[in-house]
Coordinates of C-alpha atoms in Angstrom, one line a residue:
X1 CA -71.8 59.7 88.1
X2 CA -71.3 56.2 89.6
X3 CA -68.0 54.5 91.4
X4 CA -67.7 51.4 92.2
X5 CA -64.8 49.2 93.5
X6 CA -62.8 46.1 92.5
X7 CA -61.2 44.6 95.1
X8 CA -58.3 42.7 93.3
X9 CA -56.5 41.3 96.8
X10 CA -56.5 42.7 101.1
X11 CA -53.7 45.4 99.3
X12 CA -54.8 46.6 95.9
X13 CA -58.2 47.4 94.4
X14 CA -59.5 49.5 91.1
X15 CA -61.8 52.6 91.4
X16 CA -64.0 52.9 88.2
X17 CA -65.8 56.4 87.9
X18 CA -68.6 56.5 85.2
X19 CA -69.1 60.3 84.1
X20 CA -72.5 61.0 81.8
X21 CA -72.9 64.2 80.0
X22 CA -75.4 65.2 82.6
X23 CA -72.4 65.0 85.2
X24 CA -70.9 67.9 83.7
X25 CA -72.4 69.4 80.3
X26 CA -74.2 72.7 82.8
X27 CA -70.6 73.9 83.8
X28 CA -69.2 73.1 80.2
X29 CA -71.8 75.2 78.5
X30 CA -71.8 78.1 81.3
X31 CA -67.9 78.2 81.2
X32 CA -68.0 78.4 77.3
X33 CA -71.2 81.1 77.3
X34 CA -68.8 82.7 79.1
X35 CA -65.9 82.2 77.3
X36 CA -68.2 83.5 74.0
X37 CA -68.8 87.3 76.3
X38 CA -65.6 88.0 76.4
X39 CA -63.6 86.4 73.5
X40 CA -62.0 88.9 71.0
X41 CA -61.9 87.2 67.5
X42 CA -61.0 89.2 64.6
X43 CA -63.9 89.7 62.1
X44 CA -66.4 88.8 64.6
X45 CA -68.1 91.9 67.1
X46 CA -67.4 91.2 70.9
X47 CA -70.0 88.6 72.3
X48 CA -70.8 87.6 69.0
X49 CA -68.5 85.0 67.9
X50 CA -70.4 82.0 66.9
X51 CA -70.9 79.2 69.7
X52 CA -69.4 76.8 67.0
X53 CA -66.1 78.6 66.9
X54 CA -66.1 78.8 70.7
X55 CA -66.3 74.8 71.4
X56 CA -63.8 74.2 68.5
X57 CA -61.1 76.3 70.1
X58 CA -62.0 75.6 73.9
X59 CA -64.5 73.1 74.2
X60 CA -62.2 70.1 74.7
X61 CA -59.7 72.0 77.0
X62 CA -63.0 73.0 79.4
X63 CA -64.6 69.5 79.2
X64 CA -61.2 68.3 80.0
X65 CA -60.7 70.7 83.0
X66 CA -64.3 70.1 84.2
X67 CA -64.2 66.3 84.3
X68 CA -61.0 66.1 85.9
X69 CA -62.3 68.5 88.5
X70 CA -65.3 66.3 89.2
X71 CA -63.0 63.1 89.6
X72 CA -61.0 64.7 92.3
X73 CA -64.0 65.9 94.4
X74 CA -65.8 62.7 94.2
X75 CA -63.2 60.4 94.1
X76 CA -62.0 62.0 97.6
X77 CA -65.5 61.8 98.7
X78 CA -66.0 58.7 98.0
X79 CA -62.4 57.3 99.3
X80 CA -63.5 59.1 102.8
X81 CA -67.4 57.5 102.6
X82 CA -66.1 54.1 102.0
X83 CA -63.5 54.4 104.5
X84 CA -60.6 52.9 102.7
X85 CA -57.4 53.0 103.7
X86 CA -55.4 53.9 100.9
X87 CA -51.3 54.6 100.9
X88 CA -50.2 57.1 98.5
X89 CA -52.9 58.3 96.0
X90 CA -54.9 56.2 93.7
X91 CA -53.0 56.4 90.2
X92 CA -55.2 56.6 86.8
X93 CA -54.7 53.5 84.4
X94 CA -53.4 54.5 80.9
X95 CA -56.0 54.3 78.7
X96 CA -55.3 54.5 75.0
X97 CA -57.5 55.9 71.9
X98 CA -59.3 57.2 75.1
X99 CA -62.4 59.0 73.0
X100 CA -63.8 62.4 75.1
X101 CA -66.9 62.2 72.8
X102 CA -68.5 59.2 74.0
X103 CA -71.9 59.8 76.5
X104 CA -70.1 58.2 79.0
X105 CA -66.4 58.9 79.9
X106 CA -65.1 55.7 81.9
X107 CA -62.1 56.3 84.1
X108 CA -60.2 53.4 86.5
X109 CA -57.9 54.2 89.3
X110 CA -55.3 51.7 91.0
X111 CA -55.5 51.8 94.9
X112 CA -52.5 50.7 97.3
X113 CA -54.6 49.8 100.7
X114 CA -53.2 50.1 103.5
X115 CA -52.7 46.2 105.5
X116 CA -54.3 45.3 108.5
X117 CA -52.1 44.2 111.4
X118 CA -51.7 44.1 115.2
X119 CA -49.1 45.8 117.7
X120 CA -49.1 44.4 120.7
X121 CA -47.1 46.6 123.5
X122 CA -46.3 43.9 125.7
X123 CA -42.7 42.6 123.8
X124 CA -41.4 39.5 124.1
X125 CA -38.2 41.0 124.2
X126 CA -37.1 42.9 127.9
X127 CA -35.9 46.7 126.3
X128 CA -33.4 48.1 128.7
X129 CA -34.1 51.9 130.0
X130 CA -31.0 53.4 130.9
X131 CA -31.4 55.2 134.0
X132 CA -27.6 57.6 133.4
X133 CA -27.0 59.0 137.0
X134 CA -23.8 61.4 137.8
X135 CA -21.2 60.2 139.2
X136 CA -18.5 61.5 142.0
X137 CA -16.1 62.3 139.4
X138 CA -18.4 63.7 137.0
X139 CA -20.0 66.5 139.4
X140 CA -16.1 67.2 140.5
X141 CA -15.6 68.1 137.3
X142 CA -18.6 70.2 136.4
X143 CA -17.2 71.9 140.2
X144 CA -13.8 72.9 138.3
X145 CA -14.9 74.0 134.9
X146 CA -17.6 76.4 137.0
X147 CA -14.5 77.5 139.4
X148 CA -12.3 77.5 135.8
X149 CA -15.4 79.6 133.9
X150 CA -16.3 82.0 136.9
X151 CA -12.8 82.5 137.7
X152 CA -10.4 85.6 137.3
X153 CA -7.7 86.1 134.6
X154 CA -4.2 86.6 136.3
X155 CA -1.4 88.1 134.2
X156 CA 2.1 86.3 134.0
X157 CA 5.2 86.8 132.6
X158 CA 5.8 83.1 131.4
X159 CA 4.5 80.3 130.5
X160 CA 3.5 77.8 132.3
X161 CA 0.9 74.4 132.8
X162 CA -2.2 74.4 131.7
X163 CA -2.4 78.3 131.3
X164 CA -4.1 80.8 128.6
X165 CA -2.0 82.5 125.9
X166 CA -3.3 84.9 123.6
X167 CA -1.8 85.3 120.1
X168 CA -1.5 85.3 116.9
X169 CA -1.4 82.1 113.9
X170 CA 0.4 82.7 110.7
X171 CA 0.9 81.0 107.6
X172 CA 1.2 83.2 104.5
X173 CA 1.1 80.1 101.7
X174 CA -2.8 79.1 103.8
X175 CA -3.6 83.0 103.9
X176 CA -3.8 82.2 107.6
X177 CA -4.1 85.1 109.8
X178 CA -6.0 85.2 113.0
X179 CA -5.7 86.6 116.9
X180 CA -7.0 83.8 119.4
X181 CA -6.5 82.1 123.0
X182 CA -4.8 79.0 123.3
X183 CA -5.9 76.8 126.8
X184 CA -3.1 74.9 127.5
X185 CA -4.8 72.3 129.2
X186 CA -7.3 71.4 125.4
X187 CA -3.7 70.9 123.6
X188 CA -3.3 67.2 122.8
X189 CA 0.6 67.6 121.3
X190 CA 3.3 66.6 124.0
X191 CA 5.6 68.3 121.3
X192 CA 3.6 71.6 121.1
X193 CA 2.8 71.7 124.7
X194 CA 6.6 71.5 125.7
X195 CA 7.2 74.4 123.1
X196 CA 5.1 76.8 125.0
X197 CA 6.6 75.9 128.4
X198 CA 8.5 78.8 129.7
X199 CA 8.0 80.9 126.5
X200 CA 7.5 85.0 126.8
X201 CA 5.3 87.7 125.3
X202 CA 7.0 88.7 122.3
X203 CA 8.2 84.9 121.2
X204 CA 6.9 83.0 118.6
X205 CA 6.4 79.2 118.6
X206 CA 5.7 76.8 115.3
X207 CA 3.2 74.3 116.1
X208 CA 2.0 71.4 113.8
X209 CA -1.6 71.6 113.2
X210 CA -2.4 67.9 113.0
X211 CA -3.3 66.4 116.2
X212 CA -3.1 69.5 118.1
X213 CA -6.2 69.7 120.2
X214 CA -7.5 67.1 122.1
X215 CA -11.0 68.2 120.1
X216 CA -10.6 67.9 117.0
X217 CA -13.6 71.2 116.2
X218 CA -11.5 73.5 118.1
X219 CA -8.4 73.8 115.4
X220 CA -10.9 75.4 112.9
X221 CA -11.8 77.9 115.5
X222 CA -8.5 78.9 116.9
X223 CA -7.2 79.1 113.0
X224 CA -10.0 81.3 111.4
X225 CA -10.4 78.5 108.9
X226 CA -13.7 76.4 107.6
X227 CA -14.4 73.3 109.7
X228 CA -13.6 71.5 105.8
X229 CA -10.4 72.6 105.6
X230 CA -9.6 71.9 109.1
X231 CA -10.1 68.4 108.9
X232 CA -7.2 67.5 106.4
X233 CA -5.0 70.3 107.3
X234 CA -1.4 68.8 108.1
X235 CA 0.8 71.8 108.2
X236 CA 2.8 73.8 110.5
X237 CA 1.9 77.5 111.6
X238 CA 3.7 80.2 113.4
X239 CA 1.8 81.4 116.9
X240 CA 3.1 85.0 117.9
X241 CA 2.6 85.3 121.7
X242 CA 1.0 88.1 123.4
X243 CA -0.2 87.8 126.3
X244 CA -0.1 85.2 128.7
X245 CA -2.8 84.4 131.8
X246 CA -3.1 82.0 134.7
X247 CA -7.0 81.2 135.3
X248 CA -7.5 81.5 138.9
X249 CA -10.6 79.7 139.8
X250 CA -13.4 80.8 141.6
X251 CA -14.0 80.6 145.1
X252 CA -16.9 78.2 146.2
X253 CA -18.5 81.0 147.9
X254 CA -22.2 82.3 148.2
X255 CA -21.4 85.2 145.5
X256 CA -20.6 82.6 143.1
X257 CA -24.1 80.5 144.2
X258 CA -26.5 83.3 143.8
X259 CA -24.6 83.8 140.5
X260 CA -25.5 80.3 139.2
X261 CA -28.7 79.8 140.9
X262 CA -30.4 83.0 142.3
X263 CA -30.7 84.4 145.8
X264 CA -30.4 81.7 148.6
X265 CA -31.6 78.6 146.5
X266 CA -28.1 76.8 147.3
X267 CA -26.2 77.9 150.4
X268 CA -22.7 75.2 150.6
X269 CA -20.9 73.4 148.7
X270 CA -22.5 70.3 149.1
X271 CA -26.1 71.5 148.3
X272 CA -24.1 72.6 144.6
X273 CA -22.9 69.1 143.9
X274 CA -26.4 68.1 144.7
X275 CA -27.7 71.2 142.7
X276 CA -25.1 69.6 139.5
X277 CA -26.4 65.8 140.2
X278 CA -30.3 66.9 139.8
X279 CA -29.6 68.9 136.8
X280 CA -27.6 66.8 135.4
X281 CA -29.7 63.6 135.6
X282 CA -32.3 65.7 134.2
X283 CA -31.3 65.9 131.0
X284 CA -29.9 62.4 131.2
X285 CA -33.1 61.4 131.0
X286 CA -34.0 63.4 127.9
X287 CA -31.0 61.2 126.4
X288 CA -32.8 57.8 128.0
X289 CA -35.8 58.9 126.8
X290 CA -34.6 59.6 123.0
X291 CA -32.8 56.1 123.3
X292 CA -35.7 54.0 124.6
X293 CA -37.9 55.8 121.9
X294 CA -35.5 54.6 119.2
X295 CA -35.0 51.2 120.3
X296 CA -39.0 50.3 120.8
X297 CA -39.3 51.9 117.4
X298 CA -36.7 49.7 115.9
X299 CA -38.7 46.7 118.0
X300 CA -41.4 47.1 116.4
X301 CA -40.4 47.7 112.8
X302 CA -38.2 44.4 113.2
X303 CA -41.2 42.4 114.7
X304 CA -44.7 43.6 113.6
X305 CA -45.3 41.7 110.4
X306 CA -46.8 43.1 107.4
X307 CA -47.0 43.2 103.5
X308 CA -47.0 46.3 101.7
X309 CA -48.4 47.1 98.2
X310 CA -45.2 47.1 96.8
X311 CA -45.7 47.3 93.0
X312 CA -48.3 49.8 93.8
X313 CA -46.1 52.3 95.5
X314 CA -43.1 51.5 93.5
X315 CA -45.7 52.2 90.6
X316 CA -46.7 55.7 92.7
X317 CA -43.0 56.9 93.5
X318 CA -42.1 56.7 89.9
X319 CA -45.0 58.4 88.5
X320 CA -45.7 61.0 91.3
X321 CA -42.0 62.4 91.7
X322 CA -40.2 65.5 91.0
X323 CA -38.2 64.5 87.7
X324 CA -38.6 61.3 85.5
X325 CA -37.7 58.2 87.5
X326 CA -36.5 54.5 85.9
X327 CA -37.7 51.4 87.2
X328 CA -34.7 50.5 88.7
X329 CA -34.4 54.1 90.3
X330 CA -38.4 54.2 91.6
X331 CA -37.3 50.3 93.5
X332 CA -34.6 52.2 94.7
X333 CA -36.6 54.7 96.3
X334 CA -39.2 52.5 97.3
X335 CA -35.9 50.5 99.5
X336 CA -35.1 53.9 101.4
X337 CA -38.8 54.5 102.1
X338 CA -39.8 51.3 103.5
X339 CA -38.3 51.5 107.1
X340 CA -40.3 54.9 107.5
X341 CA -43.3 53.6 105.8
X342 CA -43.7 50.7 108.3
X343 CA -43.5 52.9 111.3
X344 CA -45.4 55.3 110.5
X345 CA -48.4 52.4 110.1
X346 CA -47.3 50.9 113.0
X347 CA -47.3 54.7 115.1
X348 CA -50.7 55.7 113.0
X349 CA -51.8 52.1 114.4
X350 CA -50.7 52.2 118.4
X351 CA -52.4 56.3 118.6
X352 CA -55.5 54.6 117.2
X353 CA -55.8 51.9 119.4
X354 CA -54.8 53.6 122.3
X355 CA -57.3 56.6 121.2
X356 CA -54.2 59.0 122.2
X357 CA -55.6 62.8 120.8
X358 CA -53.5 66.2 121.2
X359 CA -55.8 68.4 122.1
X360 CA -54.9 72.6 122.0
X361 CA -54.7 73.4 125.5
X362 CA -52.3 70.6 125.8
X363 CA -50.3 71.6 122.7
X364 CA -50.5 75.3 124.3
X365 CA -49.0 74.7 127.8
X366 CA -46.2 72.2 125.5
X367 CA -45.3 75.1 124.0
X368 CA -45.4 77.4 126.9
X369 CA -43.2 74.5 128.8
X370 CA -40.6 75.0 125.6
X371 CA -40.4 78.7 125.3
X372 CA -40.1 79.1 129.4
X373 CA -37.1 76.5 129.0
X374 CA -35.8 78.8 125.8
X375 CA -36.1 82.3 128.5
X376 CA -34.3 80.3 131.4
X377 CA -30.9 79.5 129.0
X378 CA -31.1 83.6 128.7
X379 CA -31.6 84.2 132.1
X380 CA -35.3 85.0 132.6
X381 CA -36.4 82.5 135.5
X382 CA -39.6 83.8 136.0
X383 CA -41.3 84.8 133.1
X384 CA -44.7 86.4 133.3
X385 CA -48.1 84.1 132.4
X386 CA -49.2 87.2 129.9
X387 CA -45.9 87.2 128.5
X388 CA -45.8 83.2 128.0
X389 CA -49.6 83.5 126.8
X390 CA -48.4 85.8 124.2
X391 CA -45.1 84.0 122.8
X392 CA -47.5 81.1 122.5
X393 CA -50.3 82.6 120.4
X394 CA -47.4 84.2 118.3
X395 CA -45.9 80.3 117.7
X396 CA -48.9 78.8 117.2
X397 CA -49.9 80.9 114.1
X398 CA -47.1 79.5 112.7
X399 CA -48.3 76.4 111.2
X400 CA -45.0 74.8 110.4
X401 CA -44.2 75.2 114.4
X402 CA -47.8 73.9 115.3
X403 CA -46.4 70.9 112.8
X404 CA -43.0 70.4 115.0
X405 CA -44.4 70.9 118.4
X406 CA -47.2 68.8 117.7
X407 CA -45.1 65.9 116.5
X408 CA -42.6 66.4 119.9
X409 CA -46.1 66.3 121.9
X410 CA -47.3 62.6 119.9
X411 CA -43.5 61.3 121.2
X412 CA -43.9 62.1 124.7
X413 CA -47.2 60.6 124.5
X414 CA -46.3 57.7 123.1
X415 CA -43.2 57.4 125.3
X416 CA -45.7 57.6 128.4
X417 CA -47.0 54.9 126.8
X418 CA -44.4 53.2 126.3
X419 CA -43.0 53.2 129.8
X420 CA -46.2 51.6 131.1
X421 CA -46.7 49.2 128.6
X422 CA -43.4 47.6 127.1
X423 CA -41.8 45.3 129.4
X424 CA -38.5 47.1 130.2
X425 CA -35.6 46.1 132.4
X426 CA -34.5 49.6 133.9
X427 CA -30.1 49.6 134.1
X428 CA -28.2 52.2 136.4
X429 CA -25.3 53.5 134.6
X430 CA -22.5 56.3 134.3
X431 CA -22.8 58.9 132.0
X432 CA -19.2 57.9 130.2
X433 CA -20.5 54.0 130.3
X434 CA -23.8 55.2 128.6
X435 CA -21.8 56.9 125.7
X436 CA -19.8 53.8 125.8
X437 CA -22.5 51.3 125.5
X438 CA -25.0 53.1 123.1
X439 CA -22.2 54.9 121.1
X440 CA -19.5 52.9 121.0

């Protein structure tokens, strides 16, 4: 067997493979010696049908098999020997009246080669890194919905601001049935809100389901209904009250501390607010983080130049997906893919450069970091080191997992990267002015 290359320009080259009869003719005859053992053709005793007969009715279909075999083993090889780059997988050139009788079977294969480019990290461009701290009126808050969520349920007789009615929606032509609790204080209507005011267990009020909440996901909840149907539902229901609460809030005591925290670990008031702002500005930065990820990506997909063998992969996508693609649907695919296609060059490029490796210890404590978050949200704070050990050799024979946490392991790499490398411009913000400037 012999391959050689043709390099036609820096992003597209031809692989010819020569295949002689001594390539493959052994594993041919074996395969069809076998073939004559066990073949059951009338008129002819078991392992006794002629040799003839055997390569008339399977010979081609083996050679076939065989040579194709030896193509993909060597052609890989020689793909990994040489070193070559190559984006997607080389593609066979039609060949027609192709002849599997000559001595020497000639194959060609179009390559799509990866370009060569630079990335520096330095940018031109200042990126800004939000730095989101808490505010005064944010950790006030949090304070109330803890006092509101850790507080005790007082039963009234009426109703009044901002309290909890339980009750029951109905609307026979929706088949709308369903018991829930209404806070008074997540109701957007004026209208519906002033219909509740002073109302009794026992009364009914109609409410208008269309602008109702001040969140729009809550009417499917309160309603029984799809999250679909909620959106476009404009009708009116009937709510059936019966019973009625005032939410007393919590006192800011050391009960309610070791509650949130554990024994002793915040003694006043003040040390909670603190407590809210450090936890808070915690996962902030996971939001900072996510954002300055994103915008350096988009950076550098906007500003490393490169060309792409387009033809090639447009070529590749239509021949190499699921169902039968037109041209005009393969150039369409090809437009989606591009964006990704550049990064992931441009990422596969800065972890080469930078020699940046995952190695399994590291990947193991990453996931023994995750699943000790994962306990934490349940209430286990302190998790034994056997028990983490265990939960991580249970996730990482999952190779789909390895996959994920692997790929969330490259990001924090590269972010670290990032931080030291890209020329940022750090800017101290709100929370709400964060959402405001990044989200609109």
């Amino acid at each position: 067997m012999n391959i050689t290359k043709e390099q036609i320009d820096d992003l597209n080259a031809v692989v010819k493979v020569a295949i002689t009869k001594e390539d493959y003719q052994d594993k041919v005859e074996n395969i069809l010696n076998d073939y004559r053992k066990q073949a059951n053709i009338p008129g002819f005793r078991k392992g006794h049908v002629p040799m003839g007969l055997i390569k008339k009715q399977y010979g081609k279909a083996v050679l076939v098999d065989e040579v194709n075999k030896l193509i993909q083993d060597n052609l890989n090889k020689y793909l990994t020997e040489e070193k070559l780059d190559v984006l997607g997988n080389p593609l066979p050139k039609q060949q027609d009246n192709f002849d599997w009788e000559n001595d020497q079977l000639d194959f060609e294969f179009e390559l799509g080669l990866a370009p060569t480019f630079e990335v520096p990290l330095k940018t031109k461009k200042a990126l800004t890194y939000y730095k989101i701290v808490a505010d005064k009126k944010m950790i006030d808050e949090q304070v109330e919905r803890i006092q509101k969520q850790y507080g005790k349920l007082v039963n009234q007789k009426e109703v009044a601001k901002d309290f909890e009615v339980i009750g029951t929606f109905k609307n026979d032509a929706e088949e709308i049935e369903n018991k829930t609790t209404i806070e008074l204080d997540k109701v957007k209507s004026k209208k519906a809100l002033k219909s509740f005011l002073g109302k009794k267990v026992g009364e009914e009020v109609t409410l208008a389901t269309k602008g109702l909440f001040k969140e729009d996901y809550l009417l499917s909840s309160v309603l029984g209904v799809s999250q679909e149907k909620a959106k476009d539902l404009d009708i009116e229901v009937a709510f059936t009250i019966e019973e009625i609460n005032e939410r007393e809030p919590a006192k800011l005591d050391q009960e309610l501390f070791d509650k949130l925290f554990g024994k002793d670990v915040v003694k006043s008031t003040e040390e909670l607010k603190d407590k809210i702002k450090e936890d808070s500005e915690k996962q902030f930065e996971q939001q900072s983080d996510q954002k300055l990820l994103n915008d350096i990506t988009e950076y550098f997909i906007e500003n490393t130049k490169f060309d792409l063998p387009a033809e090639f992969l447009t070529k590749w996508i239509k021949m190499t997906g699921e169902e039968p693609l037109s041209d005009d649907q393969a150039n369409e695919e090809f437009e989606k893919s591009e964006k990704g296609l550049r990064y992931q060059l441009i990422e596969g490029k800065i972890i080469k450069d930078h020699d940046i490796q995952i190695q399994f210890d590291e990947l193991k404590d990453f996931a023994k970091g995750f699943i000790k978050t994962q306990m934490a949200q349940f209430g286990q704070l302190n998790p034994q080191e056997e028990e983490l050990d265990n939960i991580a050799a249970r996730v990482l024979g999952n190779q789909d997992e390895v996959k994920r946490l692997s790929e969330q392991l490259m990001s924090q790499k590269l972010l670290t990267l990032y931080k030291e490398k890209v020329n940022l411009k750090t800017k101290e913000v709100t929370y709400e002015n964060f959402v405001k400037e990044v989200y609109g």
